[in-house]
Amino acid sequence: MKLPVIITNSKNYHTGYGEEGMKIVQLHKKIVHELGISMAVAVPITDVQNVARSVNIPIFAQHIDPVVAGKGTGSILAEAVKEAGAFGTLLNHSEKRIPFDVIDASIKRAREVGLYTVVCCESPEEAFEIAKLDPDLIAYEPPELIGGTVSVATAKPDVIRRVVEIVGEDHKILVGAGVKNAEDVRVSLDLGAVGVLLASGVMQAKDPEWVLRDLGKGMRKF
């Protein structure tokens, strides 16, 4: 996956699954081709296969479990996600927090099957600990700003800079929470992040195509 990148998490918004979810993913594909930038979408597990087979942009699962093939009714198996066509998976999102040892085991399972990992954190201190597990990307999202009208790039630029510094040059950071426009993207990248992770700014937008194009323009100088 090319960096910098914009990753949209469709969560379980009514615009994020089935036919409506496919429309949103197709809009991402359109903007990627139009602007020559990198975008990806994290979709509900039930949509991974259909979506991944329909577009040529990276598709993420929103979660996997650190189980192996066999028993484990209801768990999300890494091999199944990979076979469905996913490029990677989110882990430890603020709405799906998991213990540190489970994060570790999940990253290892993802690595075994070739899934790219984006692990979310809520603080610089948590980012530092997660960096020890060596995920592909660490996404810093202060929970108090998620889904709100104030961007992390506006409210906490110093914290973004600190997260980038604390994890070191060997680990790459996404930032999220309240990200909605090109300026949020530009500021995040200027502070050392390699992209943004967002959800409601696109999924609840009256004109998601306009929002995606605007976000994309924030990446064009990088």
Coordinates of C-alpha atoms in Angstrom, one line a residue:
M1 CA 0.0 0.0 0.0
K2 CA 1.4 3.3 -1.0
L3 CA 2.0 6.0 1.6
P4 CA 0.7 8.5 2.5
V5 CA -2.8 7.1 2.6
I6 CA -6.3 8.0 3.6
I7 CA -8.1 5.0 5.3
T8 CA -11.9 5.3 5.7
N9 CA -13.5 3.1 8.3
S10 CA -17.1 2.5 7.3
K11 CA -17.9 1.1 10.8
N12 CA -21.6 -0.1 10.8
Y13 CA -23.1 3.1 9.4
H14 CA -26.1 2.5 7.2
T15 CA -24.0 3.9 4.3
G16 CA -21.2 1.5 5.0
Y17 CA -22.5 -2.0 4.1
G18 CA -24.3 -3.7 1.3
E19 CA -25.2 -1.7 -1.8
E20 CA -24.7 1.6 -0.1
G21 CA -21.3 0.6 1.2
M22 CA -20.2 -0.5 -2.2
K23 CA -21.1 3.0 -3.6
I24 CA -18.8 4.6 -1.0
V25 CA -16.0 2.2 -1.9
Q26 CA -16.5 3.0 -5.6
L27 CA -16.2 6.7 -4.8
H28 CA -12.8 6.0 -3.2
K29 CA -11.7 4.2 -6.3
K30 CA -12.8 7.1 -8.5
I31 CA -10.9 9.7 -6.4
V32 CA -7.8 7.5 -6.3
H33 CA -7.7 7.3 -10.1
E34 CA -8.6 11.0 -10.5
L35 CA -6.0 12.4 -8.1
G36 CA -3.4 9.7 -8.2
I37 CA -3.3 9.3 -4.4
S38 CA -3.6 6.3 -2.1
M39 CA -6.9 5.4 -0.3
A40 CA -8.2 2.3 1.4
V41 CA -11.4 1.3 3.1
A42 CA -12.1 -0.8 6.2
V43 CA -15.5 -2.6 5.6
P44 CA -17.7 -4.9 7.7
I45 CA -16.5 -8.5 7.6
T46 CA -19.6 -9.5 5.7
D47 CA -18.7 -7.3 2.8
V48 CA -14.9 -7.9 2.5
Q49 CA -15.1 -10.5 -0.2
N50 CA -17.6 -8.7 -2.4
V51 CA -15.9 -5.4 -2.1
A52 CA -12.3 -6.7 -2.5
R53 CA -13.3 -8.5 -5.7
S54 CA -14.9 -5.3 -7.2
V55 CA -12.2 -2.7 -6.7
N56 CA -8.4 -2.4 -7.0
I57 CA -7.8 -0.4 -3.8
P58 CA -6.8 -1.9 -0.5
I59 CA -9.7 -3.3 1.5
F60 CA -9.3 -3.9 5.2
A61 CA -11.3 -5.9 7.7
Q62 CA -12.3 -4.0 10.8
H63 CA -11.0 -6.7 13.2
I64 CA -9.6 -10.2 13.3
D65 CA -9.3 -12.6 16.2
P66 CA -6.1 -14.5 17.1
V67 CA -7.6 -17.9 16.5
V68 CA -6.4 -20.7 14.3
A69 CA -8.5 -22.8 11.9
G70 CA -10.7 -25.3 13.7
K71 CA -12.8 -24.4 16.7
G72 CA -13.7 -20.8 17.5
T73 CA -17.4 -20.3 16.6
G74 CA -18.1 -16.7 15.9
S75 CA -14.4 -15.6 15.8
I76 CA -12.9 -13.9 12.7
L77 CA -10.2 -16.1 11.3
A78 CA -7.2 -14.4 9.7
E79 CA -7.0 -17.0 6.9
A80 CA -10.6 -16.5 6.0
V81 CA -10.2 -12.7 5.8
K82 CA -7.1 -13.1 3.6
E83 CA -8.8 -15.5 1.3
A84 CA -11.8 -13.2 1.0
G85 CA -9.4 -10.7 -0.6
A86 CA -8.6 -8.3 2.3
F87 CA -5.3 -6.4 2.2
G88 CA -5.2 -5.9 5.9
T89 CA -7.0 -5.4 9.2
L90 CA -7.6 -2.8 11.8
L91 CA -7.0 -3.8 15.4
N92 CA -7.8 -2.3 18.8
H93 CA -10.1 0.4 17.5
S94 CA -11.6 2.5 20.3
E95 CA -15.0 0.8 19.6
K96 CA -13.3 -2.7 19.7
R97 CA -10.6 -2.5 22.3
I98 CA -8.6 -5.6 23.1
P99 CA -6.0 -6.5 25.7
F100 CA -2.4 -6.0 24.9
D101 CA -1.6 -9.7 24.8
V102 CA -4.5 -10.1 22.3
I103 CA -3.1 -7.3 20.1
D104 CA 0.2 -9.1 20.1
A105 CA -1.3 -12.4 19.2
S106 CA -3.5 -10.8 16.5
I107 CA -0.6 -9.1 14.9
K108 CA 1.3 -12.4 14.8
R109 CA -1.7 -14.2 13.2
A110 CA -2.1 -11.4 10.6
R111 CA 1.6 -11.6 9.8
E112 CA 1.4 -15.4 9.4
V113 CA -1.2 -15.1 6.6
G114 CA 0.1 -11.8 5.0
L115 CA -2.4 -9.3 6.3
Y116 CA -1.2 -5.7 6.8
T117 CA -1.9 -4.4 10.3
V118 CA -3.2 -1.0 11.5
V119 CA -3.3 -0.9 15.3
C120 CA -5.2 1.9 17.0
C121 CA -4.1 3.7 20.2
E122 CA -5.5 6.4 22.4
S123 CA -2.4 8.0 23.8
P124 CA 1.3 8.5 23.1
E125 CA 2.1 6.1 25.9
E126 CA 0.0 3.4 24.3
A127 CA 1.6 4.1 21.0
F128 CA 5.0 3.5 22.5
E129 CA 3.9 0.1 23.9
I130 CA 2.2 -0.9 20.6
A131 CA 5.3 0.0 18.6
K132 CA 7.1 -2.8 20.5
L133 CA 4.8 -5.2 18.7
D134 CA 5.9 -3.9 15.3
P135 CA 2.6 -3.5 13.4
D136 CA 2.7 -2.0 9.9
L137 CA 1.0 1.2 11.0
I138 CA -0.1 2.7 14.4
A139 CA -3.2 4.9 14.3
Y140 CA -3.4 7.6 17.0
E141 CA -7.1 8.5 17.8
P142 CA -7.9 10.4 21.0
P143 CA -11.3 9.0 21.9
E144 CA -12.8 12.3 23.1
L145 CA -12.6 13.6 19.5
I146 CA -13.8 10.6 17.6
G147 CA -17.0 11.4 15.7
G148 CA -16.8 15.1 16.7
T149 CA -16.5 18.4 14.8
V150 CA -13.0 19.2 16.1
S151 CA -10.1 17.6 14.3
V152 CA -7.2 16.0 16.2
A153 CA -5.0 18.0 13.8
T154 CA -6.5 21.2 15.2
A155 CA -6.9 20.3 18.8
K156 CA -3.8 18.2 19.5
P157 CA -1.0 19.0 17.0
D158 CA 1.6 18.9 19.7
V159 CA 0.4 15.4 20.7
I160 CA 0.6 14.2 17.1
R161 CA 4.2 15.4 17.0
R162 CA 4.9 13.7 20.3
V163 CA 3.5 10.4 19.1
V164 CA 5.6 10.5 15.9
E165 CA 8.7 11.2 18.0
I166 CA 8.0 8.6 20.7
V167 CA 7.6 5.7 18.3
G168 CA 10.7 6.6 16.4
E169 CA 11.7 6.5 12.8
D170 CA 11.1 2.7 12.5
H171 CA 7.3 3.0 13.0
K172 CA 4.8 5.0 11.0
I173 CA 1.8 6.8 12.3
L174 CA -1.7 7.6 11.1
V175 CA -3.8 10.1 12.9
G176 CA -7.6 10.2 13.3
A177 CA -10.6 11.6 15.1
G178 CA -12.6 14.5 13.7
V179 CA -10.6 14.5 10.4
K180 CA -12.8 16.0 7.8
N181 CA -11.0 18.2 5.2
A182 CA -7.8 18.9 3.2
E183 CA -6.3 21.1 5.9
D184 CA -6.6 18.3 8.5
V185 CA -4.8 16.0 6.1
R186 CA -2.1 18.6 5.3
V187 CA -1.5 19.4 9.0
S188 CA -1.3 15.7 9.9
L189 CA 1.3 15.0 7.2
D190 CA 3.3 18.1 8.0
L191 CA 3.5 16.9 11.6
G192 CA 5.1 13.6 10.5
A193 CA 2.1 11.3 10.1
V194 CA 1.9 9.1 7.0
G195 CA -1.9 9.4 6.6
V196 CA -5.2 9.7 8.3
L197 CA -7.9 7.3 9.5
L198 CA -11.4 8.6 9.5
A199 CA -15.0 7.5 9.5
S200 CA -17.9 9.9 10.1
G201 CA -16.4 12.7 8.1
V202 CA -17.0 10.6 5.0
M203 CA -19.7 8.1 6.0
Q204 CA -22.1 10.7 7.4
A205 CA -21.3 13.4 4.8
K206 CA -24.1 14.8 2.7
D207 CA -21.8 14.7 -0.3
P208 CA -19.1 12.0 0.4
E209 CA -17.6 12.4 -3.1
W210 CA -16.9 16.1 -2.5
V211 CA -15.4 15.3 1.0
L212 CA -13.2 12.5 -0.4
R213 CA -11.9 14.8 -3.2
D214 CA -11.2 17.5 -0.7
L215 CA -9.3 15.1 1.6
G216 CA -7.4 13.8 -1.4
K217 CA -6.3 17.3 -2.4
G218 CA -4.7 17.6 1.0
M219 CA -2.3 14.8 0.1
R220 CA -1.2 16.0 -3.3
K221 CA 2.0 17.8 -2.3
F222 CA 3.3 14.8 -0.4

